[in-house]
Coordinates of C-alpha atoms in Angstrom, one line a residue:
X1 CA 15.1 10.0 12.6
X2 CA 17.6 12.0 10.9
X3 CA 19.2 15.6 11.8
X4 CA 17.1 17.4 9.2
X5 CA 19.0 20.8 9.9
X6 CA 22.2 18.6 9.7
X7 CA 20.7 17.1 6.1
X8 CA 20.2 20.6 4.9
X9 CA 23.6 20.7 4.1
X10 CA 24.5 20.2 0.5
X11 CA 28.5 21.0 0.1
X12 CA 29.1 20.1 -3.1
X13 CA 26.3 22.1 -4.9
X14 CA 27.2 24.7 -2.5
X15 CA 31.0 25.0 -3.2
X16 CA 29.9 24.2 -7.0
X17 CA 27.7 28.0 -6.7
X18 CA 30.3 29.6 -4.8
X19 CA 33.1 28.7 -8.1
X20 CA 30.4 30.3 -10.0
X21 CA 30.1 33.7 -8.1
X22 CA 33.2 34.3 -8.1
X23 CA 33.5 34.8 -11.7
X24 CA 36.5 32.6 -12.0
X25 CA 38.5 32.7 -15.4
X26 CA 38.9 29.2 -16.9
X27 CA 42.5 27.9 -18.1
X28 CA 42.1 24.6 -17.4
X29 CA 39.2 22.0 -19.0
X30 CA 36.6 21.4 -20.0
X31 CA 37.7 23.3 -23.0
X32 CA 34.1 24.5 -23.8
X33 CA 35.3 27.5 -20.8
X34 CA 31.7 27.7 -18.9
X35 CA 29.7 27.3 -22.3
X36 CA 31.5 30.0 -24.1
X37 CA 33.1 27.7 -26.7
X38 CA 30.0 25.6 -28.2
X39 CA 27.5 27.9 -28.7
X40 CA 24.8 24.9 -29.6
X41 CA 25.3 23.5 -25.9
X42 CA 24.9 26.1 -24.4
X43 CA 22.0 26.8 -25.6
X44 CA 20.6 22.8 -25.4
X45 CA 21.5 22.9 -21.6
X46 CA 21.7 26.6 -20.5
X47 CA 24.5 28.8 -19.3
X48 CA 23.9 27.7 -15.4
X49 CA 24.9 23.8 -15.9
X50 CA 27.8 24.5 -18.2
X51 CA 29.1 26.8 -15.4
X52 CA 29.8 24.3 -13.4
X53 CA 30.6 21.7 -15.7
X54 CA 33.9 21.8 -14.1
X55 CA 37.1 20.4 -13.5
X56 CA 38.5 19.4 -10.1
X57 CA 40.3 21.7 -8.2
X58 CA 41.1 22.7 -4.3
X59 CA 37.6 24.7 -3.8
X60 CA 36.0 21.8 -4.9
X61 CA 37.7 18.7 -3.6
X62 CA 38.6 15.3 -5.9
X63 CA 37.0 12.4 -6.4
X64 CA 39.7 10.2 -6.2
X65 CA 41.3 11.0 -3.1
X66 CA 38.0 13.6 -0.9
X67 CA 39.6 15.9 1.2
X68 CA 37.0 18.6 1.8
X69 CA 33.7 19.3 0.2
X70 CA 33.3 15.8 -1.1
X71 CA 34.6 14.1 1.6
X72 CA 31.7 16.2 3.9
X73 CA 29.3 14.9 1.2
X74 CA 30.3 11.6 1.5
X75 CA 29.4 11.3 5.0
X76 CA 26.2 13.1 4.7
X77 CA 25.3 10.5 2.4
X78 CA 27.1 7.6 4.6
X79 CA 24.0 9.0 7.5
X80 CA 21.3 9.1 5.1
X81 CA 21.6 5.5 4.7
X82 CA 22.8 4.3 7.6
X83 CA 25.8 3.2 6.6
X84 CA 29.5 3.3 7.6
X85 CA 30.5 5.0 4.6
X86 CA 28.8 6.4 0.9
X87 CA 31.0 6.2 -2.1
X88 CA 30.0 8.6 -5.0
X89 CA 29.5 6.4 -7.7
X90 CA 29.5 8.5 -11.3
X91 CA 30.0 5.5 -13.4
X92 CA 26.7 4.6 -13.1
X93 CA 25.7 1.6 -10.5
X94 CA 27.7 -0.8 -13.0
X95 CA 30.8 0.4 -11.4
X96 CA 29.7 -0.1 -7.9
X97 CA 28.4 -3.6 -8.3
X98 CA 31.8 -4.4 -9.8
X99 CA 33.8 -2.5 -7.3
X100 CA 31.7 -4.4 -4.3
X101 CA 32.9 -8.1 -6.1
X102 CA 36.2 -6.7 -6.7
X103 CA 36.8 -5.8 -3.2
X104 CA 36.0 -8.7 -1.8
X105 CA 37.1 -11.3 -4.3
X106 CA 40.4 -12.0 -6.0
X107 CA 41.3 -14.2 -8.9
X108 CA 40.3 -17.7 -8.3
X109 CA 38.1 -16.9 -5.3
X110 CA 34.6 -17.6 -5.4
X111 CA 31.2 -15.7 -4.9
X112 CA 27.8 -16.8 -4.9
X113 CA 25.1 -15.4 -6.7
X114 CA 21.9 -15.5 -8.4
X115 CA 22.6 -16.0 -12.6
X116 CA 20.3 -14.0 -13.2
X117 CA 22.0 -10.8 -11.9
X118 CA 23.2 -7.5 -13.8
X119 CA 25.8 -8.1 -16.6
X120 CA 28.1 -5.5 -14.1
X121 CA 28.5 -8.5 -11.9
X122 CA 29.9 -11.1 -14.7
X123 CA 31.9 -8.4 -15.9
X124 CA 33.2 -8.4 -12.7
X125 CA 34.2 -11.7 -12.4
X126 CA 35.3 -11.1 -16.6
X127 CA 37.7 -8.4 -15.1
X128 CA 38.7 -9.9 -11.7
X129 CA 38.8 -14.0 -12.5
X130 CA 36.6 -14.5 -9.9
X131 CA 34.3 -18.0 -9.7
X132 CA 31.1 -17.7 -10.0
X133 CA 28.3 -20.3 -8.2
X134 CA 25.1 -19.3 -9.4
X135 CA 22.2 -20.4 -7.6
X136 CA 19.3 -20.3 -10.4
X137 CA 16.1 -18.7 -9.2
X138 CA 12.9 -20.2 -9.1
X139 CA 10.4 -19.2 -11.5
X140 CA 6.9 -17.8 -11.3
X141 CA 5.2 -20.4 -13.8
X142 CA 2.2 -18.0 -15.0
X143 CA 4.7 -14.8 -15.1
X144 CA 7.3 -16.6 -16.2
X145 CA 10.0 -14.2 -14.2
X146 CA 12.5 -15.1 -12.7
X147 CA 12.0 -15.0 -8.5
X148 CA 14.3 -14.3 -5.6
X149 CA 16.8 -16.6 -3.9
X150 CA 15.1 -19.3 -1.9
X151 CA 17.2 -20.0 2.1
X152 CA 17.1 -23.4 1.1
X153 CA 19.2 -23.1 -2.0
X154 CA 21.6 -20.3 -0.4
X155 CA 22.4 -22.9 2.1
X156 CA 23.2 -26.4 -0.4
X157 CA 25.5 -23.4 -2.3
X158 CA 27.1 -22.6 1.1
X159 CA 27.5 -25.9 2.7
X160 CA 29.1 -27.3 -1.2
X161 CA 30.9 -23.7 -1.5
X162 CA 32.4 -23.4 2.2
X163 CA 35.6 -21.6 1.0
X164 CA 33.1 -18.8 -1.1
X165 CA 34.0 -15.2 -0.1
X166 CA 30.5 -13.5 -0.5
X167 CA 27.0 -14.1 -1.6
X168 CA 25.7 -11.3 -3.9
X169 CA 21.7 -11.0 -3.9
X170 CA 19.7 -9.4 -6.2
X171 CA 17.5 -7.0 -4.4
X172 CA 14.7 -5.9 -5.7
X173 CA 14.9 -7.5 -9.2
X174 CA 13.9 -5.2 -11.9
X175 CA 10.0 -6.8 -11.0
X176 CA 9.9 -5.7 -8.0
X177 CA 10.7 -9.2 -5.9
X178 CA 12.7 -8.9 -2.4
X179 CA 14.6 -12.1 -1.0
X180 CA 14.7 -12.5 2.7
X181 CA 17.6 -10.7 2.5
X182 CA 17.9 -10.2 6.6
X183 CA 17.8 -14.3 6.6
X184 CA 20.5 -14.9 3.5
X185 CA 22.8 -11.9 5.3
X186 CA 22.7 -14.1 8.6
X187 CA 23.6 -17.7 7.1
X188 CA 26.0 -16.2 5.2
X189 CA 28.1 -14.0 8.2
X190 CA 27.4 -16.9 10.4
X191 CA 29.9 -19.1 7.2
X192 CA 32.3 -16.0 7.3
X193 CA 31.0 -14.8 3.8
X194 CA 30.5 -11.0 2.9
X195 CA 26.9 -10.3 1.7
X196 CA 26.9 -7.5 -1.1
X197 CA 23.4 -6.6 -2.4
X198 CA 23.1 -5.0 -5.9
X199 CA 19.8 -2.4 -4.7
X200 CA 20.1 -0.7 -8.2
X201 CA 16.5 -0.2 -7.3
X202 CA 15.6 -0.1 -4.2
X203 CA 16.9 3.6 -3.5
X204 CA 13.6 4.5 -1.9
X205 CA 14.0 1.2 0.7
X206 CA 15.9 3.4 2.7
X207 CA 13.7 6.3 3.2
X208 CA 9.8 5.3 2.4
X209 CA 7.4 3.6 4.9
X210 CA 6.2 0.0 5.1
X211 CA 9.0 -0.7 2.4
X212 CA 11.2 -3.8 2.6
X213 CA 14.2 -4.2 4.7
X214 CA 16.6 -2.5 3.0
X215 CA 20.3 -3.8 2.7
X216 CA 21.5 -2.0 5.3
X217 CA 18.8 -2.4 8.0
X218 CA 19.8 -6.6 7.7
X219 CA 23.5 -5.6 8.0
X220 CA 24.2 -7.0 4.5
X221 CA 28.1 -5.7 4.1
X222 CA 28.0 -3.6 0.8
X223 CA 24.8 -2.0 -1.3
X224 CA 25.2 -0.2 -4.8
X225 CA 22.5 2.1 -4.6
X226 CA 20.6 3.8 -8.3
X227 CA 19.8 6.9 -7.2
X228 CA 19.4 8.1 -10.6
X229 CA 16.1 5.0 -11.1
X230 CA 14.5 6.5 -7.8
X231 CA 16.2 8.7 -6.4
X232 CA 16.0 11.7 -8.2
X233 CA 19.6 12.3 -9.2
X234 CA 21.0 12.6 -12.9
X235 CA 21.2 9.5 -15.2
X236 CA 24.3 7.6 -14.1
X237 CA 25.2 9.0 -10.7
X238 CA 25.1 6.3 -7.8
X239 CA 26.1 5.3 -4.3
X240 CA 28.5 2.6 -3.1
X241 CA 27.4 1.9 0.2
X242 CA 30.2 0.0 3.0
X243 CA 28.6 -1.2 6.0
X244 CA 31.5 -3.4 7.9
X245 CA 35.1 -3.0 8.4
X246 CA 36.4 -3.3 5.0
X247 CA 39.0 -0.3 4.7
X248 CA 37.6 2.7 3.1
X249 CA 41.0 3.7 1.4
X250 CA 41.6 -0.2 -0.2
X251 CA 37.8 0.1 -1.3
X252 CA 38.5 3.7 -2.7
X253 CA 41.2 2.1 -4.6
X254 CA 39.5 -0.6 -6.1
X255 CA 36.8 2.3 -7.4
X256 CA 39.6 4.0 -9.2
X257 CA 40.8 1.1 -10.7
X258 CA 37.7 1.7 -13.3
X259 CA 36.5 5.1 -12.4
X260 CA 37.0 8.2 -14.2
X261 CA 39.7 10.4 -13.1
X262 CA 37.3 13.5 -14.5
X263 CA 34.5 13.1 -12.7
X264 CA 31.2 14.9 -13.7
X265 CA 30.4 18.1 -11.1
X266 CA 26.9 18.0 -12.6
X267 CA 26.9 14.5 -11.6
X268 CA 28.0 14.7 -7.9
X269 CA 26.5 17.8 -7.2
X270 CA 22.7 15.8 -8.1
X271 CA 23.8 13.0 -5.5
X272 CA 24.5 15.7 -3.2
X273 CA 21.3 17.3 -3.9
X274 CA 19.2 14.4 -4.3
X275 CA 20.3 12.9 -1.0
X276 CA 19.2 16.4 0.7
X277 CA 15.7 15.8 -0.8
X278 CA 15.4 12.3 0.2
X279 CA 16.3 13.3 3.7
X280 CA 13.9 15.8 4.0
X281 CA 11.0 15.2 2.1
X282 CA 11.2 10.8 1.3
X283 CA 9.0 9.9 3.2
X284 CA 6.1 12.4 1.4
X285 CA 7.9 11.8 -1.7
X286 CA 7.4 7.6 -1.3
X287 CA 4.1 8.1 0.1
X288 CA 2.7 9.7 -3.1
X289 CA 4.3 7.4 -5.3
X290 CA 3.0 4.2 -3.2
X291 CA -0.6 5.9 -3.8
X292 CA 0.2 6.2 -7.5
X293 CA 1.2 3.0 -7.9
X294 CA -1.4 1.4 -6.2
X295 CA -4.3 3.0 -8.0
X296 CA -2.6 2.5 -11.6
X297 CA -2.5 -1.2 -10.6
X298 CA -6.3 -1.6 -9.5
X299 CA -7.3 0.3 -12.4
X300 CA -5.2 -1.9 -15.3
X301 CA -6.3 -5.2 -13.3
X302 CA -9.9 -4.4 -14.2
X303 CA -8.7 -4.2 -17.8
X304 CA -9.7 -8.0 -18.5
X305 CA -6.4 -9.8 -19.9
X306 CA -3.9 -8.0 -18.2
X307 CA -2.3 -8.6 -14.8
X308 CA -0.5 -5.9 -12.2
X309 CA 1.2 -8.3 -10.2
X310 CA 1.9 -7.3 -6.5
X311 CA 2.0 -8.4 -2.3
X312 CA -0.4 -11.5 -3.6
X313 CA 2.8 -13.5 -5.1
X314 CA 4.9 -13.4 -1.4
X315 CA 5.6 -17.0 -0.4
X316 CA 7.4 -15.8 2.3
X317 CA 10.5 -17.5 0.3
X318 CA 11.6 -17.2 -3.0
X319 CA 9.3 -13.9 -2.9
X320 CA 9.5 -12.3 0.3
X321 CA 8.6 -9.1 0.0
X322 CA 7.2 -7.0 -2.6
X323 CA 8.3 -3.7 -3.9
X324 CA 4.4 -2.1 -4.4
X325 CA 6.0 1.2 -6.4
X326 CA 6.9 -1.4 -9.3
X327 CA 4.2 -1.4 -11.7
X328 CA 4.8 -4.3 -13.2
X329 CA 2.3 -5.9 -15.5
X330 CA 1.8 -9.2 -17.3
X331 CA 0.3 -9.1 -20.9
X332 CA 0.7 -12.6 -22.5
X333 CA -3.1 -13.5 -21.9
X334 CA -4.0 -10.4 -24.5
X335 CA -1.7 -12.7 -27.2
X336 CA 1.1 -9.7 -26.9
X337 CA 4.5 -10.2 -25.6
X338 CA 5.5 -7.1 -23.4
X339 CA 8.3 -6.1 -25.9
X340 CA 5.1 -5.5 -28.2
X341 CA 3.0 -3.4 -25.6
X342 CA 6.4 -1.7 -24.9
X343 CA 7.0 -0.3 -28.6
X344 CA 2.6 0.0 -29.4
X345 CA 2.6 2.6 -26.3
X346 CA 5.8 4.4 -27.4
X347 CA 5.2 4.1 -30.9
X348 CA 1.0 5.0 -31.1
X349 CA 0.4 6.9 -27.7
X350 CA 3.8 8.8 -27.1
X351 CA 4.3 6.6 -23.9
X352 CA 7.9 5.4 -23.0
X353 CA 7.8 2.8 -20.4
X354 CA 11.1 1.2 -19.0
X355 CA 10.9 -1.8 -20.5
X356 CA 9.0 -4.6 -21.9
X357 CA 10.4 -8.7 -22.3
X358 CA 8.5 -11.9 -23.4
X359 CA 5.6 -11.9 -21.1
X360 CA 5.5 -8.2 -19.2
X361 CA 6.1 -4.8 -18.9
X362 CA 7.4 -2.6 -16.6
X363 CA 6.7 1.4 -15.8
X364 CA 8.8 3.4 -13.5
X365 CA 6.5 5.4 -10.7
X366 CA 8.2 8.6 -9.0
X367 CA 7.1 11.2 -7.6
X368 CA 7.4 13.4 -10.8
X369 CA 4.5 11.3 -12.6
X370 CA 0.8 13.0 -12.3
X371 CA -2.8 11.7 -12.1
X372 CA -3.0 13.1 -15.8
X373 CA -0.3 11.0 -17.2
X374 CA -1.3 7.6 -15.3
X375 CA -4.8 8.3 -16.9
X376 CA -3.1 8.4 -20.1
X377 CA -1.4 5.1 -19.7
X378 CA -4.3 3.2 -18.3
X379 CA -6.3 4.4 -21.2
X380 CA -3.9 3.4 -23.5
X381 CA -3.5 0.0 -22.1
X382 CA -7.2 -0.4 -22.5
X383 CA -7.4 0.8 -26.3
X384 CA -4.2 -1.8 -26.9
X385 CA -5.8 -4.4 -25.7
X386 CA -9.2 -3.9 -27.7
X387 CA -7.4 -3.5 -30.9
X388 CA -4.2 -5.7 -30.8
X389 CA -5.0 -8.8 -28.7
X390 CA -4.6 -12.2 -29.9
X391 CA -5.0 -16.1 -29.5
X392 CA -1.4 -16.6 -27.1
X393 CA -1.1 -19.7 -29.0
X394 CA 2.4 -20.8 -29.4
X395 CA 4.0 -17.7 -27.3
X396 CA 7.0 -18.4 -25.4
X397 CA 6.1 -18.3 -21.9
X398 CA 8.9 -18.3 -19.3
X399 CA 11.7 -15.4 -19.3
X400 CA 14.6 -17.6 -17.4
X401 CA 16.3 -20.5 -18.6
X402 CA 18.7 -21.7 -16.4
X403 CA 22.6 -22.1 -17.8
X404 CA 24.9 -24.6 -18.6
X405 CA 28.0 -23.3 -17.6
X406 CA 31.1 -25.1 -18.4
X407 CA 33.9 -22.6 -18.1
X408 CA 34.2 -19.5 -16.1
X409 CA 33.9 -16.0 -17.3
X410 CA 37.0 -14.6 -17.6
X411 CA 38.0 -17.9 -19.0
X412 CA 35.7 -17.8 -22.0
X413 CA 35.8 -13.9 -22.2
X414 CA 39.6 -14.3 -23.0
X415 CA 39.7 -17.1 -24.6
X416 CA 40.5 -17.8 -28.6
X417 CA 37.6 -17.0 -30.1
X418 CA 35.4 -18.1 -33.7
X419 CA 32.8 -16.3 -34.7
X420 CA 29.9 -18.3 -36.6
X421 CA 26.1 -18.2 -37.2
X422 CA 24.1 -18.0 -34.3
X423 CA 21.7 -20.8 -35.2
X424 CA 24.6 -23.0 -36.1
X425 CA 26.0 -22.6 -32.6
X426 CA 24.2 -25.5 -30.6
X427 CA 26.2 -27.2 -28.6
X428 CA 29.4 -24.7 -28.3
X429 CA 30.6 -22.6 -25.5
X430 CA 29.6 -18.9 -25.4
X431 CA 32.7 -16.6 -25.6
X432 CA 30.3 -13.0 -25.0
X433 CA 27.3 -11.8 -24.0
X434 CA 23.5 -12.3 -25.5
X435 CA 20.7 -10.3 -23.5
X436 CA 17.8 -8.2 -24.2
X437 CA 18.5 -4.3 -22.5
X438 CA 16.8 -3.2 -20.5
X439 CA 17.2 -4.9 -18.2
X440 CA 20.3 -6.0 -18.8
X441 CA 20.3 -9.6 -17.3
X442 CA 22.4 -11.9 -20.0
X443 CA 20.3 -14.6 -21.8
X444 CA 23.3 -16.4 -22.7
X445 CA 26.9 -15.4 -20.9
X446 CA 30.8 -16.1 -21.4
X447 CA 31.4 -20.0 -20.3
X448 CA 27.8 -21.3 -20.7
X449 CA 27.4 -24.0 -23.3
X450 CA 24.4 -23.0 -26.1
X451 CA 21.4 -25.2 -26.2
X452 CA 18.5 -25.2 -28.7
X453 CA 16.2 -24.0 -26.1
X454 CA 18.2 -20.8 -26.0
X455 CA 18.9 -20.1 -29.5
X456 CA 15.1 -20.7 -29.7
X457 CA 14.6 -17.7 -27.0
X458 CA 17.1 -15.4 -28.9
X459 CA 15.4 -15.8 -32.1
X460 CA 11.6 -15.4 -30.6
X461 CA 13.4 -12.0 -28.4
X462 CA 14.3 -11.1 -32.1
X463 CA 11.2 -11.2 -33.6
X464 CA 8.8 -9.9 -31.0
X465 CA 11.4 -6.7 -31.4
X466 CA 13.4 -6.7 -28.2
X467 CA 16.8 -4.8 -28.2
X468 CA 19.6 -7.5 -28.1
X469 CA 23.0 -6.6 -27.5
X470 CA 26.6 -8.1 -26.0
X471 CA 27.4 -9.7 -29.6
X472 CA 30.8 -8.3 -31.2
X473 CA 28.4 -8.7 -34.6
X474 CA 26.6 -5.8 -34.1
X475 CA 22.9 -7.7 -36.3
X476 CA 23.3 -10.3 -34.0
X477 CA 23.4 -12.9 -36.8
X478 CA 27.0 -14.1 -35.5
X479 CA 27.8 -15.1 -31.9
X480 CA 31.5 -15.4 -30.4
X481 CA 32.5 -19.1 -29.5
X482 CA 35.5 -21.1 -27.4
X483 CA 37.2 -22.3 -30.2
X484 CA 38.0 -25.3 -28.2
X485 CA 34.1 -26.2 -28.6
X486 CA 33.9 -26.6 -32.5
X487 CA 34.5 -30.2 -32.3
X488 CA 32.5 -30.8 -28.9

């Protein structure tokens, strides 16, 4: 149990109202002076948060080098999770996940991972020349998505990868699916390899009951942690978790090699907040949104063609564990591609979910949602399906492919490039990204050669309406390639 009265503590939002007592006269930035200066925002935002919109000074500590009231946060935080150390992470969890590669791999080193991880970690390896060894992940044949990372195939990656430095695992995925993380984190420390978990969303691991094993409970070495996706912190605004004997300062420094030497108060000062509430009220807080969850699922599953997946898909494997606050649902057997549930809620019921892809959709439970709004969506769901489903005939149905890859990212990323039409590209090697965002997981990445089957995916995304990006050609139409591959 944590030392509530200790967690009551919040140092940077109390340092932040102490600046804005004292009446302080501005001549430094941010050259709006407290809200003064842009009438417009301050009356979008209020006169409070541009008050302490604020640069850093000695009342309120730095960033880059925490002395004081950061520092104190810091290790607040550090005890909330049970870890060694907490980074404040206001680059969003991107930057962590590349900071926790880049700490523990240099040039020409190699990591293992799952491919279909974050676009943070292959720009990672784009920024650091690390090697990637991708372990592809299983898929669920009726869902189509993209599963956890099997023992068996952690271990054929270590024994053929001995010299690897770390093993990065996915954990939850955006579905909701754990990996026997405490299993994968033993193996791997037992072949002298780090194990860094990207938890973008599994903040509420760490303080909910009956959750899975969070990264630091199976002694995994680094987490980056979204508070801002469950958490209840402002968009952006993470945690870098350490959790062995990595030094804090060279880890610091590999932060600031990317992070923003102006760091958002507003930012930190919701971490710092956040972490108070999660301390002190999580457990409630998870409890009601487990509850939520749960019923929105049992309702939508009597809705005949739909399906809120959940505990019934652990294999004890490839799905270990189950992350019941996702509500993640499968549409295809309505003839609807989630992308196309996604934009009919938003678009005709004023419903914005997080994200829909090929075959499901996915909404975000917290413990800001009420009974009156899940009604809403489990009505609306209902009404879709009686007047928009279809014969699935001829819908794609898997969400993964697994990758060629020929060169490695940096290689590709850097190397001279031709741009040419995207459905004359079969064949060459990819010199960018293609992927559908959210989530954010590339279809195609830097280094992996083009087939027909995934210029076939690209143009189905395209027309079921989901929002590709990573191309330098902006309509998609044009894709970057190694201009070595023309002739191959």
């Amino acid at each position: 149990m944590k030392n509530k009265e200790y967690h009551s503590k919040a140092p940077i939002y109390e340092a932040l109202e102490a600046y804005r007592k004292a009446r302080v006269v501005p001549f430094d930035v941010p050259g709006h002076k407290q809200g003064r200066g842009n009438a417009m925002l301050r009356e979008f935002l209020g006169e409070q948060c541009l008050s302490v919109d604020v640069n850093s000074m000695k009342p309120l500590d730095n960033l880059c080098h925490p002395v004081s009231v950061i520092k104190e946060a810091e290790e607040l935080a550090a005890d909330a999770f049970g870890a060694k150390h907490a980074f404040f992470m206001i680059n969003g969890t991107s930057s962590a996940v590349q900071a926790m590669v880049m700490s523990v791999c240099k040039k020409g080193e190699k990591i293992i991972m799952p491919r279909n991880v974050h676009r943070s970690a292959i720009n990672a390896l784009i920024i650091s020349g690390a090697i990637p060894v991708y372990i592809n992940p299983g898929t669920n044949k009726k869902l189509g998505i993209p599963l956890g990372m099997s023992i068996d195939d952690v271990k054929r990656a270590i024994k053929e990868n001995p010299d690897a430095k770390a093993v990065l695992v996915n954990n939850p995925t955006y579905y909701g699916i754990c990996s026997n993380l405490k299993e994968i984190t033993k193996i791997a420390h037992e072949n002298g390899m780090y194990v860094l978990v990207d938890e973008a969303h599994g903040t509420h691991f760490y303080f909910g009951e009956n959750m899975p094993v969070s990264a630091v409970e199976a002694g995994a070495d680094m987490a980056a942690i979204s508070m801002h996706k469950t958490g209840g912190s402002l968009t952006q605004s993470s945690f870098l978790l350490l959790n062995c004997d990595l030094n804090v300062g060279y880890v610091r420094q590999i932060i600031n090699l990317t992070q923003t030497t102006s760091a958002s108060y507003l930012l930190m000062s919701s971490l710092d907040l956040a972490r108070r509430d999660l301390v002190l009220h999580g457990n409630e807080i998870f409890h009601k949104v487990v509850d939520i969850a749960e019923y929105a699922r049992s309702e939508i599953n009597k809705i005949d063609g739909y399906y809120a997946f959940s505990k019934e898909l652990i294999d004890g494997d490839a799905v270990y564990d189950f992350d019941v606050t996702k509500l993640s649902i499968f549409t295809r057997d309505i003839g609807l591609a989630g992308i196309e549930v996604y934009d009919l809620l938003r678009d005709e019921y004023g419903i914005q979910i997080e994200f829909g892809d090929i075959a499901n959709i996915l909404a975000i439970i917290s413990v800001g949602d009420r009974s009156l709004a899940i009604e809403r969506l489990i009505s609306s769901l209902s009404e879709i399906k009686r007047l928009h489903s279809r014969d699935k005939a001829g819908m794609f149905d898997h969400e993964y492919i697994n990758p060629e890859v020929i060169l490695t990212p940096q290689e590709a990323f850097y190397s001279e490039k031709l741009s040419m039409p995207m459905n004359e590209s079969q064949g060459k090697i990819c010199a960018e990204f293609v992927m559908c965002y959210p989530p954010g997981i590339p279809i195609l990445a830097p280094g992996e050669k083009i087939t027909q089957e995934i210029l076939d995916y690209i143009s189905y995304a395209k027309e079921k309406g989901c929002f590709l990006t990573g191309t330098a050609d902006p309509k998609i139409e044009n894709i970057n390639i190694v201009i070595n591959s023309v002739n191959s």
